[in-house]
XYZ file of C-alpha atoms in Angstrom:
733
model
C 61.904 64.710 8.000
C 58.118 65.011 7.924
C 56.447 65.921 11.197
C 53.218 64.938 12.922
C 52.095 68.567 13.127
C 52.479 69.147 9.373
C 50.450 66.069 8.425
C 47.805 66.660 11.074
C 47.221 70.211 9.848
C 47.190 69.043 6.207
C 44.554 66.390 7.030
C 42.408 68.963 8.842
C 42.558 71.313 5.842
C 41.358 68.497 3.574
C 38.520 67.725 5.987
C 37.440 71.371 6.124
C 37.498 71.663 2.326
C 36.015 68.331 1.213
C 34.103 67.081 4.294
C 32.837 70.110 6.248
C 30.269 67.945 8.061
C 32.779 65.409 9.397
C 32.672 64.426 13.082
C 35.916 66.098 14.170
C 35.659 64.897 17.783
C 35.662 61.246 16.713
C 38.435 61.858 14.180
C 40.636 63.519 16.828
C 39.979 60.578 19.163
C 41.019 58.154 16.382
C 44.217 60.146 15.814
C 45.093 59.863 19.529
C 44.257 56.148 19.558
C 46.319 55.372 16.426
C 49.222 57.506 17.679
C 49.261 55.580 20.959
C 49.085 52.182 19.243
C 51.866 53.012 16.763
C 54.046 54.974 19.224
C 56.991 52.531 19.071
C 56.947 52.147 15.279
C 58.868 54.145 12.663
C 58.557 54.618 8.909
C 61.435 53.696 6.597
C 62.613 57.327 6.620
C 62.734 57.342 10.433
C 59.592 59.457 10.875
C 56.826 58.474 13.352
C 54.532 55.799 11.908
C 51.404 57.854 12.659
C 52.322 60.097 9.710
C 51.250 57.330 7.319
C 47.685 56.908 8.694
C 47.311 60.703 8.734
C 48.345 60.902 5.075
C 45.962 58.083 4.103
C 43.121 59.797 5.977
C 43.880 63.019 4.099
C 43.588 61.216 0.744
C 40.297 59.627 1.842
C 39.029 63.068 2.887
C 39.943 64.435 -0.565
C 37.752 61.691 -2.035
C 34.853 63.234 -0.117
C 33.798 60.059 1.682
C 32.311 59.936 5.188
C 33.539 60.044 8.783
C 33.615 56.244 9.090
C 35.920 56.014 6.066
C 38.307 58.600 7.555
C 38.298 56.718 10.868
C 38.989 53.491 8.995
C 41.916 55.156 7.227
C 43.403 56.430 10.504
C 43.125 52.970 12.081
C 43.764 50.818 8.998
C 47.059 49.334 10.263
C 46.085 48.936 13.916
C 44.785 45.352 13.797
C 47.674 44.116 11.664
C 50.606 45.962 13.258
C 49.554 46.534 16.877
C 47.729 44.756 19.700
C 44.420 46.415 18.742
C 41.501 44.062 18.104
C 38.282 44.220 16.104
C 36.283 44.194 19.336
C 38.225 47.056 20.886
C 37.889 49.246 17.787
C 34.179 48.386 17.503
C 33.630 49.426 21.125
C 35.389 52.780 20.664
C 34.409 53.729 17.108
C 31.554 51.456 16.063
C 31.087 48.127 14.290
C 31.246 49.685 10.800
C 34.673 51.232 11.401
C 35.986 47.975 12.876
C 34.726 46.066 9.810
C 36.457 48.561 7.506
C 39.761 48.181 9.374
C 39.503 44.397 9.339
C 38.638 44.459 5.630
C 41.688 46.564 4.793
C 43.839 44.253 6.942
C 42.756 41.265 4.835
C 43.673 43.145 1.660
C 47.105 43.921 3.068
C 47.813 40.217 3.369
C 47.197 39.614 -0.333
C 50.251 38.989 -2.533
C 49.410 39.083 -6.228
C 52.764 37.930 -7.576
C 52.430 34.281 -6.530
C 50.391 31.637 -8.280
C 49.769 29.604 -5.149
C 46.130 28.584 -4.788
C 45.775 29.895 -1.236
C 46.926 33.381 -2.210
C 44.756 33.267 -5.318
C 41.798 32.578 -3.041
C 42.784 35.565 -0.898
C 42.691 37.784 -3.964
C 39.304 36.387 -4.875
C 38.083 37.272 -1.358
C 39.474 40.780 -1.741
C 37.254 41.537 -4.722
C 34.257 39.871 -3.167
C 34.747 42.000 -0.032
C 34.818 45.060 -2.271
C 31.278 44.306 -3.426
C 30.068 44.472 0.183
C 31.585 47.845 1.097
C 33.485 49.747 -1.553
C 35.118 51.941 1.121
C 37.441 49.058 2.045
C 39.107 49.211 -1.352
C 39.046 53.022 -1.463
C 41.025 53.090 1.803
C 43.431 50.492 0.425
C 43.967 52.523 -2.748
C 44.675 55.594 -0.595
C 47.128 53.484 1.425
C 48.932 52.370 -1.742
C 48.970 55.928 -3.112
C 50.798 57.262 -0.049
C 53.206 54.320 -0.118
C 54.107 55.119 -3.736
C 54.701 58.753 -2.759
C 57.332 57.561 -0.254
C 58.782 54.793 -2.442
C 62.233 56.429 -2.408
C 62.837 55.033 1.078
C 62.390 51.400 -0.018
C 65.128 49.088 -1.301
C 65.462 48.816 -5.114
C 64.037 45.273 -5.047
C 61.058 46.407 -2.980
C 60.512 49.392 -5.269
C 60.280 47.144 -8.313
C 58.027 44.508 -6.730
C 55.647 47.078 -5.225
C 55.490 49.136 -8.418
C 54.784 46.039 -10.505
C 51.963 45.123 -8.134
C 50.670 48.692 -8.380
C 50.628 48.532 -12.175
C 49.030 45.066 -12.188
C 46.337 45.651 -9.571
C 45.932 49.088 -8.036
C 46.206 51.382 -11.064
C 43.771 49.259 -13.146
C 41.458 49.021 -10.150
C 41.525 52.803 -9.724
C 40.682 53.059 -13.426
C 37.817 50.605 -13.070
C 36.510 52.634 -10.145
C 36.731 55.758 -12.322
C 39.422 57.420 -10.196
C 41.498 58.835 -13.034
C 43.459 61.366 -10.983
C 44.730 58.673 -8.610
C 45.292 56.208 -11.462
C 47.571 58.672 -13.257
C 49.664 59.318 -10.170
C 50.025 55.584 -9.448
C 51.106 54.924 -13.035
C 53.544 57.824 -13.282
C 55.226 57.046 -9.959
C 55.500 53.331 -10.773
C 56.994 54.108 -14.189
C 59.657 56.214 -12.468
C 61.005 53.092 -10.723
C 60.209 50.429 -13.337
C 61.529 52.358 -16.363
C 63.742 55.101 -14.865
C 65.561 55.852 -18.126
C 62.359 56.288 -20.145
C 60.790 58.303 -17.334
C 63.750 60.691 -17.172
C 63.818 61.010 -20.958
C 60.171 62.110 -21.043
C 60.493 64.426 -18.037
C 63.638 66.055 -19.444
C 61.910 66.706 -22.772
C 58.793 68.142 -21.092
C 60.871 70.415 -18.853
C 62.974 71.664 -21.777
C 59.858 72.474 -23.828
C 57.748 73.763 -20.962
C 57.699 77.380 -22.155
C 56.502 76.627 -25.692
C 53.950 74.121 -24.348
C 52.533 76.763 -21.998
C 52.324 79.268 -24.862
C 50.516 76.766 -27.095
C 48.023 75.785 -24.397
C 47.343 79.411 -23.470
C 46.675 80.222 -27.126
C 44.151 77.382 -27.494
C 42.475 78.263 -24.190
C 42.094 81.898 -25.275
C 40.565 80.832 -28.593
C 38.004 78.544 -26.958
C 37.220 81.030 -24.156
C 36.641 83.819 -26.649
C 34.200 81.741 -28.681
C 32.215 80.562 -25.630
C 31.972 84.114 -24.282
C 30.662 85.367 -27.624
C 27.771 82.835 -27.541
C 27.068 83.248 -23.783
C 28.104 79.754 -22.704
C 29.557 79.751 -19.196
C 32.462 77.327 -19.003
C 35.871 76.675 -17.466
C 38.683 75.785 -19.866
C 42.122 74.514 -19.000
C 44.831 72.597 -20.802
C 47.359 70.040 -19.637
C 50.125 67.879 -20.999
C 49.143 64.213 -20.922
C 50.607 62.298 -18.017
C 53.988 60.619 -18.336
C 52.801 57.005 -18.457
C 50.285 57.837 -21.192
C 53.097 59.364 -23.281
C 55.338 56.353 -22.549
C 52.652 53.904 -23.742
C 52.118 55.854 -26.956
C 55.859 55.885 -27.608
C 55.941 52.095 -27.112
C 52.912 51.276 -29.249
C 53.800 53.712 -32.045
C 57.548 53.025 -31.967
C 58.363 56.730 -31.740
C 60.769 58.867 -29.761
C 59.488 61.630 -27.513
C 60.428 64.364 -29.991
C 58.331 62.611 -32.663
C 55.172 62.676 -30.539
C 52.598 65.355 -31.338
C 49.463 64.254 -29.514
C 50.726 65.430 -26.119
C 48.061 67.981 -25.193
C 44.547 67.675 -23.792
C 42.016 70.389 -22.964
C 38.958 70.244 -20.755
C 35.857 72.352 -21.102
C 33.581 72.116 -18.054
C 30.068 73.548 -18.429
C 26.816 73.626 -16.457
C 24.459 71.390 -18.448
C 24.444 68.484 -20.881
C 22.963 70.598 -23.740
C 25.890 72.996 -23.230
C 28.283 70.050 -23.756
C 26.903 69.391 -27.226
C 26.802 73.112 -28.043
C 30.473 73.440 -27.116
C 31.293 70.407 -29.286
C 29.802 72.160 -32.316
C 31.882 75.281 -31.668
C 35.082 73.240 -31.196
C 34.549 71.571 -34.575
C 33.894 74.973 -36.110
C 37.106 76.462 -34.673
C 39.443 73.552 -35.460
C 39.749 70.736 -37.999
C 38.330 67.400 -36.828
C 40.591 64.320 -36.899
C 38.325 61.614 -38.424
C 37.561 58.590 -36.252
C 38.639 60.278 -33.021
C 35.251 61.390 -31.663
C 33.645 59.483 -28.746
C 30.399 60.210 -26.959
C 30.625 58.861 -23.408
C 27.685 61.018 -22.298
C 25.024 59.059 -24.177
C 27.054 55.845 -23.658
C 28.786 56.085 -20.262
C 31.664 53.771 -19.400
C 30.987 51.037 -16.807
C 32.948 53.060 -14.231
C 30.355 55.876 -14.592
C 32.707 58.077 -16.656
C 30.881 60.553 -18.910
C 32.402 63.056 -21.299
C 32.606 64.035 -24.963
C 36.026 63.360 -26.527
C 37.190 64.800 -29.813
C 40.626 65.234 -31.364
C 41.232 68.287 -33.563
C 44.099 70.149 -35.256
C 44.646 73.879 -34.933
C 46.403 76.347 -37.227
C 49.814 75.328 -35.814
C 49.312 71.805 -37.191
C 49.458 70.229 -33.708
C 46.691 67.719 -32.821
C 45.123 67.918 -29.380
C 42.232 66.305 -27.542
C 39.271 68.209 -26.107
C 37.098 66.692 -23.362
C 33.752 68.333 -22.672
C 31.735 67.546 -19.535
C 29.555 68.996 -16.772
C 30.838 69.720 -13.258
C 29.222 66.591 -11.832
C 30.760 64.522 -14.627
C 34.103 66.116 -13.831
C 33.915 65.127 -10.161
C 33.059 61.560 -11.131
C 35.890 61.516 -13.702
C 38.373 62.615 -11.036
C 37.184 60.516 -8.102
C 34.953 57.896 -9.718
C 33.048 55.700 -7.306
C 34.023 58.015 -4.441
C 32.211 60.884 -6.155
C 29.288 58.568 -6.880
C 29.204 57.759 -3.156
C 29.012 61.468 -2.409
C 26.422 62.367 -5.071
C 24.137 59.342 -5.008
C 24.390 57.948 -1.498
C 24.863 61.036 0.622
C 27.929 59.505 2.230
C 26.051 56.512 3.660
C 26.902 52.977 2.523
C 23.707 51.344 1.320
C 24.968 48.395 -0.663
C 24.409 50.204 -3.966
C 27.841 49.005 -5.068
C 26.190 45.807 -6.304
C 24.404 47.836 -8.965
C 27.684 48.407 -10.772
C 27.573 46.038 -13.717
C 31.206 44.995 -13.452
C 30.859 44.098 -9.753
C 27.808 41.977 -10.591
C 29.785 40.202 -13.305
C 32.641 39.685 -10.874
C 30.356 38.036 -8.322
C 28.776 35.790 -10.955
C 32.045 34.719 -12.517
C 33.555 33.392 -9.286
C 31.215 30.395 -9.396
C 32.683 27.107 -10.677
C 35.967 28.846 -11.461
C 39.430 27.782 -10.398
C 41.205 30.441 -8.348
C 44.062 30.986 -10.810
C 41.665 31.167 -13.776
C 39.520 33.607 -11.830
C 42.370 36.032 -11.226
C 43.480 35.734 -14.850
C 39.948 36.562 -15.933
C 39.928 39.649 -13.719
C 42.710 41.130 -15.816
C 40.596 40.507 -18.926
C 37.087 41.326 -17.705
C 37.856 43.999 -15.149
C 40.999 45.793 -16.260
C 41.173 45.712 -20.062
C 39.560 48.234 -22.353
C 35.916 47.736 -23.265
C 34.073 47.513 -26.548
C 30.568 49.018 -26.724
C 28.074 47.269 -28.992
C 24.304 47.473 -29.473
C 21.342 45.143 -29.469
C 18.924 45.498 -32.424
C 16.734 47.606 -30.096
C 19.575 50.018 -29.394
C 20.515 48.877 -25.890
C 24.220 49.271 -25.123
C 26.221 46.201 -24.025
C 29.815 46.658 -22.858
C 32.250 43.745 -23.182
C 36.006 43.209 -22.828
C 37.979 44.292 -25.898
C 38.353 41.366 -28.308
C 34.946 39.870 -27.480
C 32.955 37.787 -29.968
C 29.227 37.152 -30.652
C 29.430 34.333 -28.078
C 30.375 36.849 -25.367
C 27.546 39.107 -26.495
C 24.965 36.287 -26.355
C 25.900 35.278 -22.819
C 25.972 38.922 -21.714
C 22.295 39.089 -22.714
C 21.305 35.885 -20.890
C 22.650 32.379 -20.384
C 19.547 31.011 -22.152
C 20.326 33.107 -25.243
C 23.903 31.838 -25.314
C 22.946 28.200 -24.800
C 20.404 28.292 -27.655
C 22.589 30.301 -30.033
C 22.969 28.893 -33.565
C 24.345 31.955 -35.375
C 24.830 35.703 -35.284
C 24.501 38.803 -37.433
C 26.816 41.788 -37.136
C 25.452 44.951 -38.731
C 22.796 42.792 -40.452
C 25.341 40.410 -42.002
C 25.874 36.779 -41.007
C 29.121 36.482 -39.027
C 31.277 33.667 -37.675
C 31.224 32.901 -33.961
C 34.879 33.989 -33.630
C 34.413 37.415 -35.266
C 35.895 40.159 -33.076
C 33.378 42.881 -32.187
C 34.096 46.591 -32.629
C 32.639 49.717 -31.072
C 29.242 50.569 -32.534
C 28.502 47.130 -34.005
C 24.834 46.065 -33.906
C 24.614 42.402 -32.923
C 21.677 40.065 -33.473
C 21.843 36.582 -31.950
C 20.099 33.807 -33.915
C 18.621 31.158 -31.621
C 16.751 27.880 -32.012
C 14.691 25.726 -29.644
C 16.434 22.707 -31.215
C 19.935 24.010 -30.528
C 22.250 21.359 -29.106
C 23.829 23.805 -26.690
C 27.315 25.344 -26.639
C 30.332 23.623 -28.147
C 33.472 22.962 -26.117
C 35.332 24.988 -28.751
C 33.463 28.060 -27.558
C 35.593 28.062 -24.402
C 38.604 28.864 -26.608
C 36.738 31.476 -28.662
C 34.993 33.603 -26.045
C 36.897 36.407 -24.356
C 34.883 37.220 -21.229
C 34.968 35.137 -18.101
C 31.207 35.654 -17.824
C 30.623 33.653 -21.025
C 33.207 31.027 -20.107
C 31.632 30.479 -16.697
C 28.111 30.067 -18.132
C 29.339 27.601 -20.756
C 31.052 25.532 -18.069
C 27.886 25.616 -15.975
C 25.894 24.256 -18.916
C 28.296 21.389 -19.458
C 28.351 20.704 -15.717
C 24.566 20.417 -15.613
C 23.674 18.884 -18.980
C 26.589 16.669 -19.976
C 27.840 14.873 -16.865
C 28.390 11.497 -18.559
C 30.190 13.166 -21.449
C 32.244 15.252 -19.007
C 33.340 12.134 -17.140
C 34.574 10.527 -20.363
C 36.420 13.677 -21.468
C 37.862 14.252 -18.007
C 39.024 10.641 -17.579
C 40.773 10.660 -20.946
C 42.431 14.000 -20.193
C 43.540 12.998 -16.683
C 44.930 9.594 -17.649
C 46.643 11.120 -20.681
C 48.388 13.635 -18.425
C 49.422 10.827 -16.053
C 51.015 8.897 -18.906
C 52.769 12.017 -20.169
C 54.405 12.355 -16.743
C 55.286 8.623 -16.650
C 52.686 7.704 -14.012
C 50.636 4.545 -14.520
C 46.827 5.068 -14.462
C 46.676 1.749 -12.594
C 47.749 3.704 -9.481
C 44.152 4.949 -9.269
C 43.013 1.383 -8.529
C 45.043 1.265 -5.311
C 42.407 1.213 -2.551
C 44.881 2.651 -0.027
C 46.202 5.432 -2.265
C 42.924 6.558 -3.879
C 41.298 8.055 -0.727
C 44.476 10.075 -0.087
C 44.438 11.451 -3.643
C 40.725 12.322 -3.510
C 41.156 14.093 -0.171
C 43.958 16.254 -1.584
C 41.810 17.059 -4.627
C 38.673 17.723 -2.518
C 36.434 15.303 -4.437
C 34.238 12.512 -3.092
C 35.014 10.124 -5.936
C 36.857 9.853 -9.253
C 33.749 10.523 -11.351
C 33.259 13.897 -9.675
C 36.870 14.803 -10.430
C 36.595 13.590 -14.039
C 33.392 15.605 -14.455
C 35.073 18.760 -13.143
C 37.939 18.326 -15.605
C 35.458 17.583 -18.374
C 33.426 20.771 -17.973
C 36.515 22.944 -17.417
C 36.286 23.656 -13.687
C 39.725 22.082 -13.190
C 42.569 21.179 -15.532
C 44.201 17.764 -15.562
C 47.619 19.413 -15.233
C 46.589 21.251 -12.094
C 44.933 18.168 -10.590
C 48.049 16.055 -11.012
C 50.187 18.902 -9.708
C 48.292 18.719 -6.414
C 48.872 14.962 -6.004
C 52.268 14.675 -7.670
C 54.120 13.921 -4.425
C 51.755 11.075 -3.540
C 52.048 9.605 -7.053
C 55.854 9.788 -6.849
C 55.874 8.030 -3.475
C 53.554 5.321 -4.756
C 55.662 4.847 -7.886
C 58.826 4.512 -5.819
C 57.063 2.000 -3.590
C 56.263 -0.152 -6.619
C 59.782 0.132 -8.032
C 61.466 -0.604 -4.661
C 59.204 -3.023 -2.676
C 60.579 -4.285 0.648
C 61.583 -7.919 1.033
C 58.711 -8.486 3.419
C 56.127 -6.879 1.159
C 55.434 -9.983 -0.848
C 56.618 -8.516 -4.155
C 59.689 -9.187 -6.227
C 62.588 -7.006 -5.135
C 64.223 -4.760 -7.711
C 67.278 -6.455 -9.163
C 69.185 -3.220 -9.446
C 71.159 -2.091 -6.403
C 68.992 0.573 -4.697
C 72.102 2.646 -4.044
C 73.141 2.678 -7.691
C 73.480 5.975 -9.543
C 70.500 5.122 -11.773
C 68.154 4.660 -8.842
C 69.472 7.834 -7.203
C 68.739 9.654 -10.406
C 65.202 8.243 -10.587
C 64.645 9.233 -7.005
C 65.892 12.800 -7.262
C 65.670 14.007 -10.870
C 62.919 16.613 -11.307
C 62.748 18.966 -14.253
C 66.253 17.982 -15.383
C 67.895 18.668 -12.009
C 68.983 16.303 -9.226
C 68.609 17.717 -5.714
C 70.938 16.047 -3.239
C 69.321 14.581 -0.095
C 65.768 15.774 -0.890
C 63.133 13.513 -2.403
C 60.442 14.615 -4.878
C 60.575 18.360 -4.316
C 59.240 21.059 -6.624
C 61.820 22.726 -8.879
C 61.720 26.319 -10.045
C 64.333 27.862 -12.348
C 65.013 31.416 -11.219
C 64.278 34.146 -13.731
C 67.034 36.344 -12.389
C 69.806 34.278 -14.034
C 68.043 31.637 -16.243
C 70.457 28.686 -15.779
C 70.878 26.022 -18.483
C 72.603 22.600 -18.399
C 76.359 23.147 -18.193
C 76.125 26.162 -15.883
C 77.417 25.605 -12.328
C 74.244 25.731 -10.223
C 73.088 25.913 -6.604
C 69.652 25.418 -5.036
C 67.759 27.515 -2.507
C 64.825 26.138 -0.517
C 61.985 28.665 -0.837
C 58.789 28.872 1.132
C 56.012 27.367 -0.947
C 57.956 27.002 -4.206
C 60.257 24.040 -3.460
C 63.861 24.530 -4.569
C 64.811 27.541 -6.685
C 67.740 26.864 -9.041
C 70.313 29.666 -9.547
C 73.544 29.924 -11.475
C 76.439 29.801 -9.025
C 77.557 33.275 -10.192
C 74.086 34.819 -9.811
C 74.134 37.919 -7.552
C 71.195 36.446 -5.633
C 73.314 33.384 -4.797
C 76.267 35.272 -3.339
C 75.008 35.217 0.253
C 75.411 31.461 0.674
C 77.765 31.957 3.634
C 75.214 34.025 5.549
C 74.521 31.988 8.722
C 70.837 32.962 8.607
C 70.412 31.486 5.114
C 73.098 28.793 4.959
C 70.764 25.935 5.891
C 68.449 26.750 2.953
C 71.166 26.386 0.280
C 71.403 22.825 -1.084
C 73.644 21.004 -3.549
C 72.101 20.373 -6.953
C 73.393 19.059 -10.279
C 72.133 18.597 -13.791
C 70.623 15.278 -14.880
C 72.330 15.092 -18.276
C 70.326 11.991 -19.222
C 67.206 14.170 -19.423
C 67.367 16.420 -22.459
C 64.792 19.188 -22.417
C 64.718 22.868 -23.429
C 65.413 25.628 -20.897
C 64.622 29.333 -21.121
C 67.583 31.686 -21.069
C 68.139 35.373 -21.788
C 70.907 37.299 -23.536
C 71.334 41.079 -23.360
C 73.042 42.692 -26.358
C 74.839 46.056 -26.331
C 74.887 47.608 -29.791
C 75.585 50.685 -31.874
C 72.256 52.043 -33.124
C 71.516 51.450 -36.804
C 68.541 50.587 -38.987
C 67.895 46.890 -39.574
C 69.718 45.675 -36.463
C 66.627 44.065 -34.943
C 65.986 42.211 -38.212
C 69.578 40.911 -38.266
C 69.223 39.576 -34.720
C 65.915 37.906 -35.567
C 67.487 36.327 -38.676
C 70.324 34.770 -36.658
C 67.866 33.360 -34.119
C 65.686 31.890 -36.885
C 68.694 30.326 -38.627
C 69.775 28.794 -35.306
C 66.436 26.937 -35.176
C 65.681 27.846 -31.563
C 62.331 28.854 -30.130
C 62.386 32.593 -29.375
C 60.067 33.564 -26.499
C 60.685 37.309 -26.500
C 62.739 39.801 -28.483
C 62.737 43.484 -27.593
C 64.980 46.515 -27.883
C 65.285 50.173 -27.031
C 67.486 53.075 -28.052
C 69.806 54.581 -25.451
C 71.565 57.959 -25.356
C 74.824 58.513 -27.308
C 73.836 56.368 -30.280
C 73.614 53.092 -28.371
C 70.894 50.435 -28.342
C 70.081 47.536 -26.038
C 68.339 44.338 -27.117
C 67.049 41.478 -24.980
C 66.269 38.051 -26.413
C 64.743 35.177 -24.438
C 64.809 31.732 -26.071
C 65.065 28.003 -25.435
C 68.314 25.984 -25.486
C 69.191 22.469 -24.360
C 72.584 23.180 -22.826
C 75.423 25.652 -22.378
C 77.243 24.467 -25.516
C 74.245 25.352 -27.705
C 73.977 28.719 -25.956
C 77.662 29.496 -26.663
C 77.189 28.747 -30.367
C 74.252 31.156 -30.587
C 76.090 33.818 -28.567
C 79.066 33.661 -30.978
C 76.738 34.021 -33.962
C 75.136 37.099 -32.433
C 78.563 38.615 -31.676
C 79.405 38.330 -35.370
C 76.550 40.679 -36.290
C 77.817 44.088 -37.335
C 77.476 46.742 -34.573
C 76.879 44.204 -31.783
C 79.585 45.248 -29.319
C 78.906 42.987 -26.348
C 76.652 40.271 -24.940
C 75.993 39.132 -21.414
C 73.697 36.607 -19.778
C 70.508 38.162 -18.471
C 70.526 38.916 -14.757
C 67.701 40.874 -13.171
């Protein structure tokens, strides 16, 4: 078991090495304070809780931040997990430290996996908070890094959920902040729990071939070192095998096994000056054969996360390709620690609000305006986390955009006025369509006109960046209100009719104020306008008022005798009325009116399966197959009240997603045979994937739509008749 003394000494060593000017007296006081506050708490492994804050503080120290950041790391769980308050921490350690701790506490409460609006708004606030003081997110990344290092003490379910969140949010965020060293560790550790078989396969191969890899890297290092010494260039050269997740991704994208991969090695040459970088590049190309199309100059065109380096891929006499990265020492520090190194080099360890100068943070702040929370978070994964494409203006200025961007994205990246007056575009001096995908190095010229009618609504489906989408919506919001109202009204009423609600409900003077209050609009025209310019979708609007519409519809169908209307002739207790009252999404929930229904992904039930329902917090009723492992604790007294009786509404015929997992003997053409059977069965396939296993076995997973269990059985029998398919089972996560 880890001890307090070990972690305390390790933190002090990091402080002495990376932060020699740190205020040790204040740090020691924070250690005593945190230890006292957490004294009755334990980690999952049984060790004292204080070990975690010490480890996080050590990581923050390695980033080379300042004393306040280290204090924030030591105290980061105090407000959330103890009786400590913002005021108490501010009194002892200063307002800045208290704000950092409170900021990290807010991030801790964010859950990315849900689509609920409130939690989406929390995530939005997290990124906005980051723009105010980047140290908040740096502490949170350090917190997540230590948690991944101790992931073995979590339950399997917790390991998977936390690692998925790490891959979705924290690793891409570390990349965006330029913190490659931390990003790699987050990715590799997460892969170990998300894809244990693939992880072990790669690690086993690397361990078995470690000796020959070391010999190859030493040979290349000696060759480069000898050349640089002969021309009096002072440099440090070292080689490494690419990290496990990088190898895994290449195996996936190229469809290769680990023993078929050659591009596994990377070398770094670190020199004193930028001219030396380009001199070294010339010598590398003289020593080895260049692989065409694999040279990138991130020194003259830095990445948005401040990364600078020369990249080239070459092949030596052994016929093995390898990458060489050439950079200065300052570039190397920024490549390893990103914004943390920038903090150290450019700000002298004092927060001055310079974070807002980062282009991507500025875009993030702009794009939150007039954007629905769920759309905003989706856009983050496009704008903030995806790869970039670097293109040029006719004057040679570099514009970076999300990969897959079009001339529309480029125009709005220049200025909203340029985008709004755009009538055409040239790419590399040739007229191009608005939906043409841009590539690195393209020179873009936007053709504008004073008589332009403004953007088209189709542009919202063409552009890739949230920045462009937001500016287009703002134009429609400002310039086309009457048109927006017409479009929004038609869309909203069309969605009502699709869901069997009468638009005449909106004329009810009692109901309408309730609906508008739930939707946060003053009147219907404002709501229609928002739908018309794209700030809100009709589907989402009706989702927020669905319960009220259902109640109103039932009130019309079943008026009381004293209400002045004609009573329904049908017996209210008849099976038909019960079905109308309870059927949602093809399922009837006993004793609960108009609740949300969610079909669990762990067992993907379809009509005909025995099913049970579980009342979840915020999601309504989750439907499971009765034999689902997650439904086996129905007798647990703590959960018994949340399990409810449900049954299929067989009068409602609709498709349901389900998953089959196939065990097979490996052979060529097997995936094609499976796809052929699914096509011949005339079902909609959502996903089809496979992987090879040891001992000549393969596993395939197919997710598709069926209407009932009988149709599923027919398809399962067809798949079993395929040669070398040895078994099939329903998917259960």
